[in-house]
Coordinates of C-alpha atoms in Angstrom, one line a residue:
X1 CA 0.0 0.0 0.0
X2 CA 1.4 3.5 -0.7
X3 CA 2.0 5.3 2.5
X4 CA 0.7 9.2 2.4
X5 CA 3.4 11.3 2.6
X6 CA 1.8 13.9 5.0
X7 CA 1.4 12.3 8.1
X8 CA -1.8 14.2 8.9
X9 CA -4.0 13.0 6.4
X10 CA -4.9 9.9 8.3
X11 CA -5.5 9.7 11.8
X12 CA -2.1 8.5 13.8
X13 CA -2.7 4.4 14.5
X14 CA -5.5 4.2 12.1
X15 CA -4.8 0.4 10.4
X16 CA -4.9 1.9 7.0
X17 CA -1.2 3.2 8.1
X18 CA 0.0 -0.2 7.0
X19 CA 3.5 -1.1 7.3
X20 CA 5.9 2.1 6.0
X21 CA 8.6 1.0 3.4
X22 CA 11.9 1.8 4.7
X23 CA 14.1 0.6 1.7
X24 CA 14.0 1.7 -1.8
X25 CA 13.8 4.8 -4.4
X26 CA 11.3 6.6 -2.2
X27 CA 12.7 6.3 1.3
X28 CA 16.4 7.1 -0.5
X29 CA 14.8 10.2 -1.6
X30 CA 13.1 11.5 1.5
X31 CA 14.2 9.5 4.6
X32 CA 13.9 12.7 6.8
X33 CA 9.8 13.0 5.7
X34 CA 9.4 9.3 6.1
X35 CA 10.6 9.4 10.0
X36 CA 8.5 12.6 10.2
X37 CA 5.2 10.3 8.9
X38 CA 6.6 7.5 11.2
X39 CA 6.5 9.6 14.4
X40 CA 2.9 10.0 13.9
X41 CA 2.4 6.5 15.2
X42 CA 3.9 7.2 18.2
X43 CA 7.5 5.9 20.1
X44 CA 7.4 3.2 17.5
X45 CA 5.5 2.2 14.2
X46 CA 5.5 -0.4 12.0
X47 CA 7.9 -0.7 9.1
X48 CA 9.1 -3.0 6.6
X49 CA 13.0 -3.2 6.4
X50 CA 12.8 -5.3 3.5
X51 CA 10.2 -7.5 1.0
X52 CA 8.4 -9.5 3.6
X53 CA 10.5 -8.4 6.8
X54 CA 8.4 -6.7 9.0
X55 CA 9.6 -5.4 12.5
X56 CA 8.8 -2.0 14.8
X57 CA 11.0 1.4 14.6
X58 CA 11.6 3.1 17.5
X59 CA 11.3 7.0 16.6
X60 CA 11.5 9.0 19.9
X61 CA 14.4 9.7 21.8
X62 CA 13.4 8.8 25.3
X63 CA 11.8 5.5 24.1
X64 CA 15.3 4.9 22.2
X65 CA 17.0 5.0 25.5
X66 CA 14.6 3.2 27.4
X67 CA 15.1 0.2 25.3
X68 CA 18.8 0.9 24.8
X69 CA 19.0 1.5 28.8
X70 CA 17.3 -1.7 29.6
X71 CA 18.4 -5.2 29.1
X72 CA 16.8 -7.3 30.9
X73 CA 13.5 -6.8 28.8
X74 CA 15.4 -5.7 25.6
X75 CA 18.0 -8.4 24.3
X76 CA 20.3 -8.7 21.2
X77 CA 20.3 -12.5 20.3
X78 CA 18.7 -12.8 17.0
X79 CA 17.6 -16.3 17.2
X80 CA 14.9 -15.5 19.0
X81 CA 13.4 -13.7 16.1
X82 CA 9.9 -15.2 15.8
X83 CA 9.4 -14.7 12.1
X84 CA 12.8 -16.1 11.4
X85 CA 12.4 -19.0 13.5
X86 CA 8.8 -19.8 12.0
X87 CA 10.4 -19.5 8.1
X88 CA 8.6 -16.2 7.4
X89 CA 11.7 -14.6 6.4
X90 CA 13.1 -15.0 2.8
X91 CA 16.2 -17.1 2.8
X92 CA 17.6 -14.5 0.2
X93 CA 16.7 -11.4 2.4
X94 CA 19.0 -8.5 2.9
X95 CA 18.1 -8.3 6.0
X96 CA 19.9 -11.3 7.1
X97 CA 23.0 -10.7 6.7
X98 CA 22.3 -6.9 9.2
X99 CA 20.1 -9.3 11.3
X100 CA 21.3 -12.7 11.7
X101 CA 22.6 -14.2 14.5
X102 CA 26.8 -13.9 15.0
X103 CA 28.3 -14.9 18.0
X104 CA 30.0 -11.3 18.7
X105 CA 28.9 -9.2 21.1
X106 CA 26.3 -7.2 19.3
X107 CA 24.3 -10.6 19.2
X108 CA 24.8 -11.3 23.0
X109 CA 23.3 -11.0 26.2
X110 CA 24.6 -10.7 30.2
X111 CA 27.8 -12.3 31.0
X112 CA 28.6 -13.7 26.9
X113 CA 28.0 -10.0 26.1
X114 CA 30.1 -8.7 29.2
X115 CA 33.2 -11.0 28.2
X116 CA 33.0 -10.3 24.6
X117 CA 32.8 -6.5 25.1
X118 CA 35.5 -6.2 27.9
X119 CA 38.1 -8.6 25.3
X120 CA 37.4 -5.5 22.5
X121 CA 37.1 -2.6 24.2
X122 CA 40.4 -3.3 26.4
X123 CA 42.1 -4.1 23.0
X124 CA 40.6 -1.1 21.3
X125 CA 42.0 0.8 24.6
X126 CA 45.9 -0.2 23.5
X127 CA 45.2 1.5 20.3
X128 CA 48.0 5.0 20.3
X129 CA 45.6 7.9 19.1
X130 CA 48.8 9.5 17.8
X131 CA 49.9 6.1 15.8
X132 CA 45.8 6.0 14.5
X133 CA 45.8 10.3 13.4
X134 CA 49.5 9.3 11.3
X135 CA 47.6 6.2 10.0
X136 CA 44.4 7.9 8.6
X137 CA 46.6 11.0 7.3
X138 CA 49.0 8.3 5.6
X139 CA 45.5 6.5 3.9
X140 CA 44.3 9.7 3.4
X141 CA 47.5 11.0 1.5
X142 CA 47.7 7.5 -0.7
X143 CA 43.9 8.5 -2.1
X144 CA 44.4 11.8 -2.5
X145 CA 47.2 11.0 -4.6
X146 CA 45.3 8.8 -6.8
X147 CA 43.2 11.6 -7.9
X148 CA 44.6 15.0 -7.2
X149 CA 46.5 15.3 -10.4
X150 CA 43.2 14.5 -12.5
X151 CA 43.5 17.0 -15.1
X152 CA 39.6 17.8 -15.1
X153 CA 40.5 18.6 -11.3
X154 CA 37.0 16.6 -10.7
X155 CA 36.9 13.2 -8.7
X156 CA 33.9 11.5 -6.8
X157 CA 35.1 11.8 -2.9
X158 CA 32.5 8.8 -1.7
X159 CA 33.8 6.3 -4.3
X160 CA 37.8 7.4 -4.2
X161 CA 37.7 8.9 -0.8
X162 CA 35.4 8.0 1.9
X163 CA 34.8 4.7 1.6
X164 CA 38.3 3.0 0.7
X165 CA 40.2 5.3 3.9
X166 CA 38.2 3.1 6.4
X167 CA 39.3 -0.5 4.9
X168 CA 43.2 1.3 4.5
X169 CA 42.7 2.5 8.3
X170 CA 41.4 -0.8 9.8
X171 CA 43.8 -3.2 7.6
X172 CA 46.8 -1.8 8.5
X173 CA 45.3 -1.8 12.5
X174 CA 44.5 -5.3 12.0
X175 CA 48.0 -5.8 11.1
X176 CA 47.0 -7.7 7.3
X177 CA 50.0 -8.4 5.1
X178 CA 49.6 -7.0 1.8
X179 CA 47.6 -10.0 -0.2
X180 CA 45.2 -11.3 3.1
X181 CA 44.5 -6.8 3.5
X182 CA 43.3 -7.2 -0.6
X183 CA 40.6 -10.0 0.5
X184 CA 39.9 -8.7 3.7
X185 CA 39.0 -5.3 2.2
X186 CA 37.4 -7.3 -0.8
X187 CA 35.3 -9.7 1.6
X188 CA 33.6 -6.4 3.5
X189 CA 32.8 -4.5 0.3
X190 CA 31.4 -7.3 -1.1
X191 CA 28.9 -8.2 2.1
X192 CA 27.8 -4.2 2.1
X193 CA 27.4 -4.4 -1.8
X194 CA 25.6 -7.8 -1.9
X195 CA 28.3 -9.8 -3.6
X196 CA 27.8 -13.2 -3.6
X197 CA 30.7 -15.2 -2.1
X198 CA 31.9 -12.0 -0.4
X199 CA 31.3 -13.9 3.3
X200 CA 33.4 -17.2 2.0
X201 CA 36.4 -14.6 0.9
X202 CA 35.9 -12.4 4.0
X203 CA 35.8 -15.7 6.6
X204 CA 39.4 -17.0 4.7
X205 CA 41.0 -14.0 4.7
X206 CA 40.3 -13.2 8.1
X207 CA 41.0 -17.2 9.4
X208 CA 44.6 -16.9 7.7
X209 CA 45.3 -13.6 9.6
X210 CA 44.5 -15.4 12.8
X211 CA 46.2 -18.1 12.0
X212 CA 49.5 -16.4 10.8
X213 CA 49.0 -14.2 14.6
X214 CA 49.0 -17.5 15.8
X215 CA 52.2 -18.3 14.4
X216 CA 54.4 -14.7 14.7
X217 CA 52.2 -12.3 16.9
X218 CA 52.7 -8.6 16.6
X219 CA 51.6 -5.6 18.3
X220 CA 48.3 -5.4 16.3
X221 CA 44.7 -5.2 17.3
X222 CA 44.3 -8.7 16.3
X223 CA 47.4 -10.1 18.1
X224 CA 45.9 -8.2 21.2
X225 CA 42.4 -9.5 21.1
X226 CA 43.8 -12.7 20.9
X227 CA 46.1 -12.3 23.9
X228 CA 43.3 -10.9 26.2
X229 CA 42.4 -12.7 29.2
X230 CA 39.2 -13.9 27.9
X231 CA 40.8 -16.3 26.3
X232 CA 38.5 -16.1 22.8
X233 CA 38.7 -18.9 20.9
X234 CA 40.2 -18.3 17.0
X235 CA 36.3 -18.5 15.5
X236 CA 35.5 -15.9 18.6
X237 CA 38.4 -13.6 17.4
X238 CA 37.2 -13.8 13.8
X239 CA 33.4 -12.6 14.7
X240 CA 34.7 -9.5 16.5
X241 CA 36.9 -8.8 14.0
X242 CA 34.2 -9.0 11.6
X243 CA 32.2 -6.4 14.2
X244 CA 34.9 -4.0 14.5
X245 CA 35.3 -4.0 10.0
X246 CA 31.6 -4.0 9.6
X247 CA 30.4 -1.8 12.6
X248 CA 33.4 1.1 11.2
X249 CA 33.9 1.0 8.3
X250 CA 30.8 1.5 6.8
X251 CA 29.6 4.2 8.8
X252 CA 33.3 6.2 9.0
X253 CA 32.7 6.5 5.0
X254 CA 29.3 7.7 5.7
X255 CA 30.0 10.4 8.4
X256 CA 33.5 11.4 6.0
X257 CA 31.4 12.0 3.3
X258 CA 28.5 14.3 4.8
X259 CA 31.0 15.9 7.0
X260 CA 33.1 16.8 4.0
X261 CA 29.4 17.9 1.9
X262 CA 28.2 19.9 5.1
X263 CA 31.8 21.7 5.2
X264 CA 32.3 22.1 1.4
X265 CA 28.6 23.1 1.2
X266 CA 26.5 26.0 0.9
X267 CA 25.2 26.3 4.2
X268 CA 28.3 26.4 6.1
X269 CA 29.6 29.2 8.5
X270 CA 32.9 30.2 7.8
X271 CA 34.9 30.1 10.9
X272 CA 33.4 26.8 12.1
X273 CA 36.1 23.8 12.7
X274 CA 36.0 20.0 11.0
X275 CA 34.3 18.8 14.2
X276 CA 31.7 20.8 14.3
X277 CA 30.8 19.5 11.0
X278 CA 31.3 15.8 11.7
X279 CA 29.0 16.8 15.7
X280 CA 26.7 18.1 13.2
X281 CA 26.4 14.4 11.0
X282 CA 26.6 12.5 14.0
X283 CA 23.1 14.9 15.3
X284 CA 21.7 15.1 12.2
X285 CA 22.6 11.9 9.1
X286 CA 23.2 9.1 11.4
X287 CA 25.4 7.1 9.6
X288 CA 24.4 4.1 11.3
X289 CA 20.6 5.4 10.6
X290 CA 18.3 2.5 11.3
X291 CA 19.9 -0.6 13.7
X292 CA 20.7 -2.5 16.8
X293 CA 17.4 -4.9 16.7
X294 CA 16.1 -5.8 20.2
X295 CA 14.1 -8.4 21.0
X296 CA 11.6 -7.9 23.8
X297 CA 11.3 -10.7 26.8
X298 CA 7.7 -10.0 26.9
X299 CA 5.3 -8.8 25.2
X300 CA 5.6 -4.4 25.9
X301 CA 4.0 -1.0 25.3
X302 CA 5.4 1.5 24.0
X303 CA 3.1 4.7 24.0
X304 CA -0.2 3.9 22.2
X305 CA 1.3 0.3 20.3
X306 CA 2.3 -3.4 22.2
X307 CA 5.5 -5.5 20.4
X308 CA 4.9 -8.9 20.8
X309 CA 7.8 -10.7 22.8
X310 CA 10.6 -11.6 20.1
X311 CA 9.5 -9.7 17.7
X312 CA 12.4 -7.4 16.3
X313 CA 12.3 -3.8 17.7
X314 CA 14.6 -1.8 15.9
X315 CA 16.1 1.7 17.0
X316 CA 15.9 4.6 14.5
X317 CA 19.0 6.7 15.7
X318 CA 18.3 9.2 12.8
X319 CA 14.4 9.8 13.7
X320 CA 15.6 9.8 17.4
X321 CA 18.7 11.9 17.4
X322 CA 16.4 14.6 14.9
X323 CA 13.3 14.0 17.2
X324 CA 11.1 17.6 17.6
X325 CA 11.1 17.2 21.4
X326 CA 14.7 17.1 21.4
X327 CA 15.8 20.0 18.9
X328 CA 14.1 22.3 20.7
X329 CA 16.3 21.8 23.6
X330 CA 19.5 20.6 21.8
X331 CA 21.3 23.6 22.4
X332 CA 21.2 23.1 26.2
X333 CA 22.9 19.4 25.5
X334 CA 26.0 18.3 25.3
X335 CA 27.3 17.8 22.0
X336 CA 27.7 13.9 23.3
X337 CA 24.2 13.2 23.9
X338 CA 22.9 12.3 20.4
X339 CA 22.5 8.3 19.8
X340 CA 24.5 7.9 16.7
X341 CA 27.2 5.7 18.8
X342 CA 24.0 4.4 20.3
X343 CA 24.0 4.0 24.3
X344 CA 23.4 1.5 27.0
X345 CA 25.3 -1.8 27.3
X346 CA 25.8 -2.4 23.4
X347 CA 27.0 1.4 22.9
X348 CA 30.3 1.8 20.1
X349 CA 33.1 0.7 22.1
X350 CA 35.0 2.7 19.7
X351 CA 33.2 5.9 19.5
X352 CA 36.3 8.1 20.5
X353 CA 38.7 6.6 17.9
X354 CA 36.2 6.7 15.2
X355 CA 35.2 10.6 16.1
X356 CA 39.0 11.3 15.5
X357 CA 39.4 9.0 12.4
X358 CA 36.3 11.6 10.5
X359 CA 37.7 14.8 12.0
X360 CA 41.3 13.3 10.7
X361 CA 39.8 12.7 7.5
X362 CA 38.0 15.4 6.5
X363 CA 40.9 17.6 7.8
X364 CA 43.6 16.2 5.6
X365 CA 41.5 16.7 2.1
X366 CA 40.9 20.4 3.2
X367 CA 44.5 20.8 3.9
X368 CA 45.7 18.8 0.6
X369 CA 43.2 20.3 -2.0
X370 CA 43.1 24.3 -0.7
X371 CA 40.3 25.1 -3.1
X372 CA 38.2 21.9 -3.2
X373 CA 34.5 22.7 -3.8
X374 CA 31.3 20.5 -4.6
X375 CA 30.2 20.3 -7.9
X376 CA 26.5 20.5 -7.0
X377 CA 24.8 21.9 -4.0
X378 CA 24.2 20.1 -0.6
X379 CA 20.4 20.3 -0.5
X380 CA 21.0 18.1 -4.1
X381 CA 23.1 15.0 -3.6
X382 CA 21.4 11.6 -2.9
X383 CA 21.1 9.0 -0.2
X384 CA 21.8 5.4 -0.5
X385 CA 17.9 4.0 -0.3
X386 CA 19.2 1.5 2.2
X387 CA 17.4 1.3 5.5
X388 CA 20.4 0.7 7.6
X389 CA 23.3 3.7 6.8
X390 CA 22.6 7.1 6.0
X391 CA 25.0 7.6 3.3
X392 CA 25.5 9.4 0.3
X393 CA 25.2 7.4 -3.2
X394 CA 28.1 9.9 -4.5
X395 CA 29.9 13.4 -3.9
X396 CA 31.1 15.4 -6.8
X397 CA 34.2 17.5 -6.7
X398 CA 36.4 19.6 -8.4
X399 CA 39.5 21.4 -7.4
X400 CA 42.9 22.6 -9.2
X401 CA 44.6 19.9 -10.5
X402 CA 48.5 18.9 -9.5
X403 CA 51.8 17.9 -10.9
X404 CA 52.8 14.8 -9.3
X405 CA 55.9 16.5 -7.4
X406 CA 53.0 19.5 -6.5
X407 CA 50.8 17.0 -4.9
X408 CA 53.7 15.2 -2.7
X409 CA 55.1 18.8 -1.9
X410 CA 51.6 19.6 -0.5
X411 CA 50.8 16.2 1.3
X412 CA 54.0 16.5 3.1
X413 CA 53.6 19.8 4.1
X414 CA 50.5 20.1 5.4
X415 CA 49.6 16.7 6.7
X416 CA 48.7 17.0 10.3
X417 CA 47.8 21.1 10.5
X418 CA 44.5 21.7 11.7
X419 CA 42.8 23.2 8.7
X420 CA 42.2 27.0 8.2
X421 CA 39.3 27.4 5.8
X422 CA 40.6 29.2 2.2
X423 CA 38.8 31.1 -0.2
X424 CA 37.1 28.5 -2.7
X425 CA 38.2 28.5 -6.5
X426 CA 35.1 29.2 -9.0
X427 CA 34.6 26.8 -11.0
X428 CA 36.4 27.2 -14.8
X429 CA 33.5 27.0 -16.6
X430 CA 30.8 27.6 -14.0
X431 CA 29.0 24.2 -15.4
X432 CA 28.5 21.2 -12.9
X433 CA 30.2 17.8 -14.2
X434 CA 28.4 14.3 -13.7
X435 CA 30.1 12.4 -11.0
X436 CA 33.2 10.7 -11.7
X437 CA 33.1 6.6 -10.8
X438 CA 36.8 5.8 -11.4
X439 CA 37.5 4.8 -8.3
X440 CA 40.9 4.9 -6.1
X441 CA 42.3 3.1 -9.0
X442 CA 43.4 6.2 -11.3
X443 CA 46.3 5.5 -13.5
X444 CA 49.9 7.6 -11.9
X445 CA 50.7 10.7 -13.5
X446 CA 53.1 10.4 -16.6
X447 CA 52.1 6.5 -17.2
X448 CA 54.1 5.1 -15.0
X449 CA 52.7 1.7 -13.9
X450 CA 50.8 0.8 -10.7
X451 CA 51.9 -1.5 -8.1
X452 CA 50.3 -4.7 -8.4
X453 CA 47.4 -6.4 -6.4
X454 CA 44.6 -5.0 -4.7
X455 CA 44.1 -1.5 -2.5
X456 CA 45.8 -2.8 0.5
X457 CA 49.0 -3.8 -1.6
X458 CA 49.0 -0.8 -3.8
X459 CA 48.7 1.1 -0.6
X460 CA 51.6 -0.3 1.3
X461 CA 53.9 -0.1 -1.9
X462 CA 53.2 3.4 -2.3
X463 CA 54.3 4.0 1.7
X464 CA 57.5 2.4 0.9
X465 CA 57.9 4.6 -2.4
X466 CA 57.4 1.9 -4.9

């Protein structure tokens, strides 16, 4: 049934609501007037997260926290999923792969959920925030590299930008070698872009890293999760790492990419630092938008509607952290109270590293490309029409293009210097350019050849000047 798009033309709770479609071309196009029809259900509504997978979105802040805040009534393990468990879900859904029960500790509960937590974040804790700044300025350099000397001075930030710096980031933190980092980064591109096979190559990949730890461990975060005290066993190891890729990754390229588009866009006040852009994403495009499935121990109420016990109860950070009781009042907050980290028990363990990895980011292409602008305004770039990330599809931009030795003199002279905003090029022609889709893989100025192999490789030869 098509949903009305004002949410006052039918009463709130009247059955001829149906289920709101939270995937696809529509909700893509408007996701902030879909949570806006949503909250006239009340705390929750009924939504469809996928073709025949129903569950409830939480849309209000303080019903967000109450199930965040309380365990005992709201757990994580996904086999309890009644639909799932009675074969109403499709076995090709999308939503199973976001949904499915992993024994990490997103999918657990009291003390399995305590252990597996306390092995990550003390590992995450070892973690030198100068060593992780020099390894996302490195991974941002390498990418910048790849495109800065485009002689259209135009490249597509999401595609060459955003999205690779995370896998470059957590590879190298994982301590790959060069050809298990390739499959690794291949295996976790492939899951979020429906590849099929991309779980096999991620699983290898990630079983040979543990097993080469095993062999010759390093100081890495996957030498140190091994070594905790909790004594995880190698399959244990290989679920959190898969957390800590999938659970960063994807939403560090979303909240690099609107923080760079709110920066670079028209809206922006001058004067404002990189973190206030990337405080303003976190409050406003949750890149983790709609998550963190709960399943009730009984059946509840929340406001006006009743979940049944174990059905799924997901948290809407987006409608939450942009609820209308809250912005009134959102000035008087403190800039860490929005949900995009989430909160409770299951909150990011790595909420601090990954603040500093976006501010990092953003920070080194403003420093490297002085007169970057976007090709198009703000208010006109798309969302991916997923339910789960609040992402952009691309981000167009177009800057002065560099001589090779130009672009090395810049990146080593300006790498690490908080950015002071510069006076922004126009445009040659004036005209805006379709987005570019080449990719980080843009031929080296002059012809010379690439390294071989896939980004991680490429990446590390160019660190040692190959």
């Amino acid at each position: 049934m098509q949903q009305p798009r004002d949410p006052q033309e039918i009463p709130p709770g009247c059955p001829a609501h149906g289920n709101v479609q939270l995937y696809g071309a529509a909700f893509g196009a408007d996701p902030d007037g879909h949570y806006a029809q949503l909250r006239s259900f009340g705390h929750s509504a009924p939504v469809d997260i996928a073709p025949g997978v129903h569950a409830e979105l939480v849309t209000t802040y303080d019903a967000a926290l109450y199930v965040l805040q309380n365990p005992a009534s709201f757990v994580r393990d996904s086999r309890r999923w009644n639909a799932l468990a009675e074969g109403r879900v499709p076995a090709d859904s999308p939503a199973l792969p976001m949904m499915g029960y992993r024994p990490n500790a997103l999918f657990s509960d009291g003390a399995a959920h305590a252990r597996l937590r306390r092995a990550v974040t003390d590992s995450l804790a070892t973690v030198n925030e100068h060593q992780l700044i020099r390894q996302t300025q490195q991974s941002a350099q390498y990418l910048i590299s790849q495109f800065s000397t485009d002689v259209l001075g135009q490249a597509e930030l999401m595609a060459e930008y955003a999205q690779p710096l995370p896998l470059l980031v957590f590879s190298d933190l994982f301590g790959c070698p060069p050809e298990i980092g390739d499959r690794v980064i291949a295996g976790i591109s492939g899951i979020f872009e429906g590849t099929p096979g991309a779980d096999e190559v991620l699983g290898g990949a990630l079983t040979e890293l543990i097993a080469l730890k095993r062999r010759r461990p390093t100081g890495d975060l996957t030498t140190r999760l091994m070594e905790h005290p909790a004594q995880l066993s190698d399959e244990e190891v290989l679920h959190q790492l898969v957390t800590l890729l999938s659970g960063g990754t994807a939403p560090l390229a979303a909240a690099i990419g609107t923080s760079s588009a709110l920066y670079l866009g028209e809206d922006w006040q001058e004067g404002l630092p990189v973190e206030d852009a990337v405080w303003q994403t976190l409050w406003n495009y949750a890149p983790i938008a709609n998550y963190a499935a709960h399943y009730p121990t009984h059946d509840v109420e929340l406001g006006n509607r009743v979940v049944r016990a174990n059905d799924p109860l997901l948290i809407s950070f987006a409608a939450a952290n942009t609820d209308p009781k809250l912005t009134a009042h959102r000035e008087q907050l403190n800039t860490k109270a929005h949900l995009a980290f989430g909160a409770g028990p299951h909150a990011c363990p790595a909420k601090d590293p990954a603040f500093m990895i976006a501010v990092t980011a953003v920070e080194a292409l403003l420093n490297q490309l002085l007169d970057v602008e976007m090709r198009v305004p703000f208010k006109s770039l798309t969302w991916a029409p997923s339910p789960w990330s609040r992402t952009l599809v691309t981000l167009p931009i177009r800057f002065t293009p560099r001589s090779a030795p130009q672009a090395a003199e810049t990146m080593g002279s300006t790498a690490g210097q908080p950015h002071q905003q510069q006076p922004v090029a126009p445009s040659p022609t004036g005209a805006t350019a379709p987005p570019s889709h080449a990719g980080p893989e843009r031929p080296k100025a002059g012809g010379a050849p690439q390294a071989k192999g896939g980004l991680f490789s490429r990446f590390l030869a160019w660190t040692r000047g190959e």
